[in-house]
Amino acid sequence: MYNNINPSTVVKKSGLDIGQTALLGTFYDALIQNIGSKVKIQFVDNRAGTEKYLTEIRVCYDLSLRKIDCPGYHGPSSIDRSFPLRLLSRMP
């Protein structure tokens, strides 16, 4: 499964590069389009509160190991979608 959904490959297919900044909503929409299902993402604020860092992309599967929309998660809120998200190779 990791080879099918390699995080760095998914980021590049979304038109972004590690180290680049994008709006959280734009990045999330590109992820959904690339992966083919609604994923769960987690992020943290930087200390200044001016941008967010991506910490996790969670892809959900059914018992047959087919990708499904992650249950109970509807994506980032309308407020969070407008925040800049920096894609780091590792957390500072």
mmCIF file of N, CA and C in Angstrom:
data_model
loop_
_atom_site.group_PDB
_atom_site.id
_atom_site.type_symbol
_atom_site.label_atom_id
_atom_site.label_comp_id
_atom_site.label_asym_id
_atom_site.label_seq_id
_atom_site.Cartn_x
_atom_site.Cartn_y
_atom_site.Cartn_z
ATOM 1 N N MET A 1 0.822 -1.193 0.000
ATOM 2 C CA MET A 1 0.000 0.000 0.000
ATOM 3 C C MET A 1 0.867 1.259 0.000
ATOM 4 N N TYR A 2 1.989 1.204 0.726
ATOM 5 C CA TYR A 2 2.853 2.381 0.775
ATOM 6 C C TYR A 2 3.340 2.746 -0.618
ATOM 7 N N ASN A 3 3.675 1.744 -1.421
ATOM 8 C CA ASN A 3 4.154 2.019 -2.773
ATOM 9 C C ASN A 3 3.067 2.626 -3.642
ATOM 10 N N ASN A 4 1.811 2.269 -3.383
ATOM 11 C CA ASN A 4 0.701 2.832 -4.146
ATOM 12 C C ASN A 4 0.423 4.273 -3.757
ATOM 13 N N ILE A 5 0.641 4.604 -2.490
ATOM 14 C CA ILE A 5 0.343 5.951 -1.999
ATOM 15 C C ILE A 5 1.554 6.469 -1.236
ATOM 16 N N ASN A 6 2.644 6.656 -1.906
ATOM 17 C CA ASN A 6 3.849 7.212 -1.314
ATOM 18 C C ASN A 6 3.605 8.706 -1.071
ATOM 19 N N PRO A 7 3.734 9.189 0.174
ATOM 20 C CA PRO A 7 3.412 10.591 0.469
ATOM 21 C C PRO A 7 4.138 11.606 -0.403
ATOM 22 N N SER A 8 5.425 11.416 -0.633
ATOM 23 C CA SER A 8 6.141 12.411 -1.440
ATOM 24 C C SER A 8 5.675 12.383 -2.893
ATOM 25 N N THR A 9 5.324 11.207 -3.406
ATOM 26 C CA THR A 9 4.804 11.109 -4.770
ATOM 27 C C THR A 9 3.448 11.786 -4.879
ATOM 28 N N VAL A 10 2.599 11.572 -3.881
ATOM 29 C CA VAL A 10 1.273 12.193 -3.879
ATOM 30 C C VAL A 10 1.401 13.709 -3.842
ATOM 31 N N VAL A 11 2.326 14.212 -3.036
ATOM 32 C CA VAL A 11 2.544 15.663 -2.958
ATOM 33 C C VAL A 11 2.983 16.195 -4.317
ATOM 34 N N LYS A 12 3.924 15.517 -4.959
ATOM 35 C CA LYS A 12 4.406 15.967 -6.270
ATOM 36 C C LYS A 12 3.313 15.897 -7.327
ATOM 37 N N LYS A 13 2.492 14.840 -7.300
ATOM 38 C CA LYS A 13 1.389 14.719 -8.257
ATOM 39 C C LYS A 13 0.360 15.822 -8.050
ATOM 40 N N SER A 14 0.323 16.370 -6.848
ATOM 41 C CA SER A 14 -0.603 17.460 -6.537
ATOM 42 C C SER A 14 -0.078 18.799 -7.031
ATOM 43 N N GLY A 15 1.090 18.791 -7.670
ATOM 44 C CA GLY A 15 1.672 20.014 -8.212
ATOM 45 C C GLY A 15 2.477 20.808 -7.212
ATOM 46 N N LEU A 16 2.861 20.178 -6.108
ATOM 47 C CA LEU A 16 3.602 20.867 -5.054
ATOM 48 C C LEU A 16 4.933 20.172 -4.826
ATOM 49 N N ASP A 17 5.848 20.883 -4.194
ATOM 50 C CA ASP A 17 7.150 20.322 -3.845
ATOM 51 C C ASP A 17 7.378 20.476 -2.356
ATOM 52 N N ILE A 18 8.190 19.572 -1.789
ATOM 53 C CA ILE A 18 8.561 19.675 -0.387
ATOM 54 C C ILE A 18 9.250 21.021 -0.179
ATOM 55 N N GLY A 19 8.874 21.725 0.887
ATOM 56 C CA GLY A 19 9.427 23.039 1.180
ATOM 57 C C GLY A 19 8.548 24.168 0.682
ATOM 58 N N GLN A 20 7.605 23.850 -0.180
ATOM 59 C CA GLN A 20 6.716 24.857 -0.752
ATOM 60 C C GLN A 20 5.536 25.109 0.190
ATOM 61 N N THR A 21 4.889 26.247 0.014
ATOM 62 C CA THR A 21 3.705 26.596 0.792
ATOM 63 C C THR A 21 2.502 26.654 -0.136
ATOM 64 N N ALA A 22 1.378 26.127 0.342
ATOM 65 C CA ALA A 22 0.127 26.165 -0.421
ATOM 66 C C ALA A 22 -1.010 26.378 0.561
ATOM 67 N N LEU A 23 -2.137 26.852 0.079
ATOM 68 C CA LEU A 23 -3.305 26.958 0.946
ATOM 69 C C LEU A 23 -3.755 25.552 1.326
ATOM 70 N N LEU A 24 -4.128 25.383 2.575
ATOM 71 C CA LEU A 24 -4.528 24.075 3.073
ATOM 72 C C LEU A 24 -5.679 23.493 2.252
ATOM 73 N N GLY A 25 -6.665 24.298 1.919
ATOM 74 C CA GLY A 25 -7.810 23.827 1.139
ATOM 75 C C GLY A 25 -7.412 23.362 -0.246
ATOM 76 N N THR A 26 -6.533 24.098 -0.898
ATOM 77 C CA THR A 26 -6.051 23.726 -2.234
ATOM 78 C C THR A 26 -5.296 22.405 -2.171
ATOM 79 N N PHE A 27 -4.442 22.256 -1.173
ATOM 80 C CA PHE A 27 -3.674 21.025 -1.012
ATOM 81 C C PHE A 27 -4.598 19.844 -0.735
ATOM 82 N N TYR A 28 -5.580 20.023 0.148
ATOM 83 C CA TYR A 28 -6.498 18.932 0.492
ATOM 84 C C TYR A 28 -7.291 18.486 -0.735
ATOM 85 N N ASP A 29 -7.787 19.437 -1.516
ATOM 86 C CA ASP A 29 -8.540 19.095 -2.726
ATOM 87 C C ASP A 29 -7.669 18.325 -3.716
ATOM 88 N N ALA A 30 -6.402 18.714 -3.844
ATOM 89 C CA ALA A 30 -5.481 18.009 -4.743
ATOM 90 C C ALA A 30 -5.208 16.593 -4.236
ATOM 91 N N LEU A 31 -5.102 16.427 -2.919
ATOM 92 C CA LEU A 31 -4.906 15.093 -2.346
ATOM 93 C C LEU A 31 -6.076 14.183 -2.684
ATOM 94 N N ILE A 32 -7.284 14.677 -2.465
ATOM 95 C CA ILE A 32 -8.478 13.877 -2.746
ATOM 96 C C ILE A 32 -8.496 13.457 -4.208
ATOM 97 N N GLN A 33 -8.187 14.384 -5.075
ATOM 98 C CA GLN A 33 -8.200 14.094 -6.505
ATOM 99 C C GLN A 33 -7.143 13.040 -6.862
ATOM 100 N N ASN A 34 -5.962 13.136 -6.278
ATOM 101 C CA ASN A 34 -4.878 12.195 -6.568
ATOM 102 C C ASN A 34 -5.095 10.818 -5.961
ATOM 103 N N ILE A 35 -5.585 10.770 -4.737
ATOM 104 C CA ILE A 35 -5.741 9.498 -4.037
ATOM 105 C C ILE A 35 -7.040 8.808 -4.435
ATOM 106 N N GLY A 36 -8.078 9.578 -4.702
ATOM 107 C CA GLY A 36 -9.336 8.990 -5.141
ATOM 108 C C GLY A 36 -10.334 8.743 -4.028
ATOM 109 N N SER A 37 -10.043 9.199 -2.834
ATOM 110 C CA SER A 37 -10.986 9.108 -1.719
ATOM 111 C C SER A 37 -10.665 10.236 -0.744
ATOM 112 N N LYS A 38 -11.635 10.526 0.136
ATOM 113 C CA LYS A 38 -11.416 11.580 1.127
ATOM 114 C C LYS A 38 -10.502 11.049 2.217
ATOM 115 N N VAL A 39 -9.383 11.718 2.381
ATOM 116 C CA VAL A 39 -8.379 11.308 3.361
ATOM 117 C C VAL A 39 -8.492 12.182 4.603
ATOM 118 N N LYS A 40 -7.888 11.726 5.660
ATOM 119 C CA LYS A 40 -7.835 12.499 6.900
ATOM 120 C C LYS A 40 -6.435 13.080 6.994
ATOM 121 N N ILE A 41 -6.338 14.378 7.209
ATOM 122 C CA ILE A 41 -5.021 14.994 7.360
ATOM 123 C C ILE A 41 -4.912 15.621 8.740
ATOM 124 N N GLN A 42 -3.703 15.654 9.241
ATOM 125 C CA GLN A 42 -3.433 16.329 10.504
ATOM 126 C C GLN A 42 -2.298 17.309 10.284
ATOM 127 N N PHE A 43 -2.384 18.394 11.001
ATOM 128 C CA PHE A 43 -1.380 19.436 10.870
ATOM 129 C C PHE A 43 -1.238 20.138 12.199
ATOM 130 N N VAL A 44 -0.133 20.853 12.371
ATOM 131 C CA VAL A 44 0.110 21.643 13.580
ATOM 132 C C VAL A 44 0.454 23.062 13.167
ATOM 133 N N ASP A 45 0.163 23.999 14.048
ATOM 134 C CA ASP A 45 0.524 25.399 13.810
ATOM 135 C C ASP A 45 1.996 25.604 14.144
ATOM 136 N N ASN A 46 2.645 26.489 13.383
ATOM 137 C CA ASN A 46 4.003 26.851 13.783
ATOM 138 C C ASN A 46 3.901 27.768 15.004
ATOM 139 N N ARG A 47 4.994 28.037 15.641
ATOM 140 C CA ARG A 47 4.965 28.807 16.897
ATOM 141 C C ARG A 47 4.406 30.208 16.728
ATOM 142 N N ALA A 48 4.648 30.809 15.575
ATOM 143 C CA ALA A 48 4.145 32.164 15.336
ATOM 144 C C ALA A 48 2.668 32.159 14.958
ATOM 145 N N GLY A 49 2.135 30.980 14.618
ATOM 146 C CA GLY A 49 0.733 30.884 14.231
ATOM 147 C C GLY A 49 0.445 31.417 12.839
ATOM 148 N N THR A 50 1.482 31.584 12.028
ATOM 149 C CA THR A 50 1.299 32.174 10.705
ATOM 150 C C THR A 50 1.088 31.140 9.610
ATOM 151 N N GLU A 51 1.456 29.879 9.878
ATOM 152 C CA GLU A 51 1.245 28.822 8.896
ATOM 153 C C GLU A 51 1.122 27.491 9.624
ATOM 154 N N LYS A 52 0.715 26.480 8.879
ATOM 155 C CA LYS A 52 0.557 25.145 9.441
ATOM 156 C C LYS A 52 1.560 24.210 8.783
ATOM 157 N N TYR A 53 1.925 23.150 9.520
ATOM 158 C CA TYR A 53 2.809 22.117 8.988
ATOM 159 C C TYR A 53 2.015 20.824 8.866
ATOM 160 N N LEU A 54 2.126 20.160 7.743
ATOM 161 C CA LEU A 54 1.477 18.874 7.537
ATOM 162 C C LEU A 54 2.212 17.821 8.347
ATOM 163 N N THR A 55 1.486 17.055 9.170
ATOM 164 C CA THR A 55 2.120 16.022 9.985
ATOM 165 C C THR A 55 1.676 14.619 9.610
ATOM 166 N N GLU A 56 0.485 14.481 9.020
ATOM 167 C CA GLU A 56 0.004 13.135 8.715
ATOM 168 C C GLU A 56 -1.036 13.165 7.606
ATOM 169 N N ILE A 57 -0.960 12.183 6.722
ATOM 170 C CA ILE A 57 -2.008 11.921 5.735
ATOM 171 C C ILE A 57 -2.498 10.512 6.032
ATOM 172 N N ARG A 58 -3.772 10.376 6.380
ATOM 173 C CA ARG A 58 -4.322 9.067 6.720
ATOM 174 C C ARG A 58 -5.303 8.637 5.630
ATOM 175 N N VAL A 59 -5.033 7.502 5.000
ATOM 176 C CA VAL A 59 -5.900 6.942 3.969
ATOM 177 C C VAL A 59 -6.667 5.788 4.603
ATOM 178 N N CYS A 60 -7.975 5.741 4.390
ATOM 179 C CA CYS A 60 -8.808 4.701 4.990
ATOM 180 C C CYS A 60 -9.140 3.622 3.961
ATOM 181 N N TYR A 61 -9.237 2.386 4.451
ATOM 182 C CA TYR A 61 -9.514 1.222 3.608
ATOM 183 C C TYR A 61 -10.660 0.417 4.205
ATOM 184 N N ASP A 62 -11.379 -0.310 3.334
ATOM 185 C CA ASP A 62 -12.372 -1.253 3.835
ATOM 186 C C ASP A 62 -11.672 -2.588 4.095
ATOM 187 N N LEU A 63 -12.444 -3.611 4.478
ATOM 188 C CA LEU A 63 -11.837 -4.895 4.818
ATOM 189 C C LEU A 63 -11.242 -5.611 3.608
ATOM 190 N N SER A 64 -11.621 -5.187 2.413
ATOM 191 C CA SER A 64 -11.045 -5.759 1.189
ATOM 192 C C SER A 64 -9.840 -4.954 0.712
ATOM 193 N N LEU A 65 -9.395 -4.017 1.542
ATOM 194 C CA LEU A 65 -8.258 -3.136 1.264
ATOM 195 C C LEU A 65 -8.475 -2.241 0.054
ATOM 196 N N ARG A 66 -9.727 -1.827 -0.145
ATOM 197 C CA ARG A 66 -10.043 -0.817 -1.158
ATOM 198 C C ARG A 66 -10.141 0.524 -0.446
ATOM 199 N N LYS A 67 -9.625 1.567 -1.095
ATOM 200 C CA LYS A 67 -9.680 2.901 -0.492
ATOM 201 C C LYS A 67 -11.132 3.343 -0.363
ATOM 202 N N ILE A 68 -11.446 3.949 0.780
ATOM 203 C CA ILE A 68 -12.775 4.508 1.025
ATOM 204 C C ILE A 68 -12.603 5.906 1.611
ATOM 205 N N ASP A 69 -13.684 6.706 1.578
ATOM 206 C CA ASP A 69 -13.668 7.993 2.269
ATOM 207 C C ASP A 69 -13.548 7.725 3.766
ATOM 208 N N CYS A 70 -12.666 8.437 4.434
ATOM 209 C CA CYS A 70 -12.499 8.246 5.875
ATOM 210 C C CYS A 70 -13.793 8.618 6.593
ATOM 211 N N PRO A 71 -14.364 7.694 7.363
ATOM 212 C CA PRO A 71 -15.641 7.953 8.018
ATOM 213 C C PRO A 71 -15.526 9.024 9.100
ATOM 214 N N GLY A 72 -16.538 9.858 9.181
ATOM 215 C CA GLY A 72 -16.617 10.865 10.229
ATOM 216 C C GLY A 72 -15.690 12.050 10.052
ATOM 217 N N TYR A 73 -15.044 12.163 8.904
ATOM 218 C CA TYR A 73 -14.127 13.282 8.670
ATOM 219 C C TYR A 73 -14.539 13.973 7.390
ATOM 220 N N HIS A 74 -14.742 15.261 7.458
ATOM 221 C CA HIS A 74 -15.248 16.011 6.310
ATOM 222 C C HIS A 74 -14.227 16.993 5.756
ATOM 223 N N GLY A 75 -12.974 16.808 6.089
ATOM 224 C CA GLY A 75 -11.939 17.703 5.588
ATOM 225 C C GLY A 75 -11.730 18.881 6.514
ATOM 226 N N PRO A 76 -10.782 19.733 6.177
ATOM 227 C CA PRO A 76 -10.496 20.902 7.015
ATOM 228 C C PRO A 76 -11.677 21.869 7.026
ATOM 229 N N SER A 77 -11.832 22.575 8.136
ATOM 230 C CA SER A 77 -12.924 23.547 8.254
ATOM 231 C C SER A 77 -12.714 24.692 7.268
ATOM 232 N N SER A 78 -13.759 25.465 7.050
ATOM 233 C CA SER A 78 -13.657 26.585 6.105
ATOM 234 C C SER A 78 -12.608 27.599 6.567
ATOM 235 N N ILE A 79 -12.420 27.742 7.858
ATOM 236 C CA ILE A 79 -11.397 28.660 8.373
ATOM 237 C C ILE A 79 -10.005 28.083 8.100
ATOM 238 N N ASP A 80 -9.805 26.799 8.408
ATOM 239 C CA ASP A 80 -8.498 26.169 8.200
ATOM 240 C C ASP A 80 -8.107 26.122 6.729
ATOM 241 N N ARG A 81 -9.082 26.006 5.822
ATOM 242 C CA ARG A 81 -8.778 25.889 4.387
ATOM 243 C C ARG A 81 -8.011 27.098 3.854
ATOM 244 N N SER A 82 -8.151 28.249 4.511
ATOM 245 C CA SER A 82 -7.497 29.467 4.020
ATOM 246 C C SER A 82 -6.089 29.664 4.597
ATOM 247 N N PHE A 83 -5.657 28.782 5.501
ATOM 248 C CA PHE A 83 -4.330 28.911 6.103
ATOM 249 C C PHE A 83 -3.245 28.403 5.170
ATOM 250 N N PRO A 84 -2.061 29.043 5.187
ATOM 251 C CA PRO A 84 -0.926 28.511 4.434
ATOM 252 C C PRO A 84 -0.409 27.233 5.099
ATOM 253 N N LEU A 85 -0.121 26.246 4.288
ATOM 254 C CA LEU A 85 0.408 24.971 4.755
ATOM 255 C C LEU A 85 1.788 24.789 4.142
ATOM 256 N N ARG A 86 2.795 24.577 4.993
ATOM 257 C CA ARG A 86 4.155 24.346 4.490
ATOM 258 C C ARG A 86 4.417 22.843 4.513
ATOM 259 N N LEU A 87 4.909 22.340 3.396
ATOM 260 C CA LEU A 87 5.196 20.918 3.252
ATOM 261 C C LEU A 87 6.670 20.687 3.543
ATOM 262 N N LEU A 88 6.951 20.118 4.701
ATOM 263 C CA LEU A 88 8.332 19.914 5.141
ATOM 264 C C LEU A 88 8.748 18.462 4.967
ATOM 265 N N SER A 89 10.022 18.227 4.770
ATOM 266 C CA SER A 89 10.522 16.856 4.691
ATOM 267 C C SER A 89 10.625 16.245 6.091
ATOM 268 N N ARG A 90 10.741 17.099 7.109
ATOM 269 C CA ARG A 90 10.744 16.650 8.503
ATOM 270 C C ARG A 90 10.311 17.814 9.378
ATOM 271 N N MET A 91 9.809 17.502 10.563
ATOM 272 C CA MET A 91 9.329 18.537 11.474
ATOM 273 C C MET A 91 10.509 19.260 12.113
ATOM 274 N N PRO A 92 10.388 20.592 12.292
ATOM 275 C CA PRO A 92 11.471 21.360 12.927
ATOM 276 C C PRO A 92 11.547 21.082 14.426
#
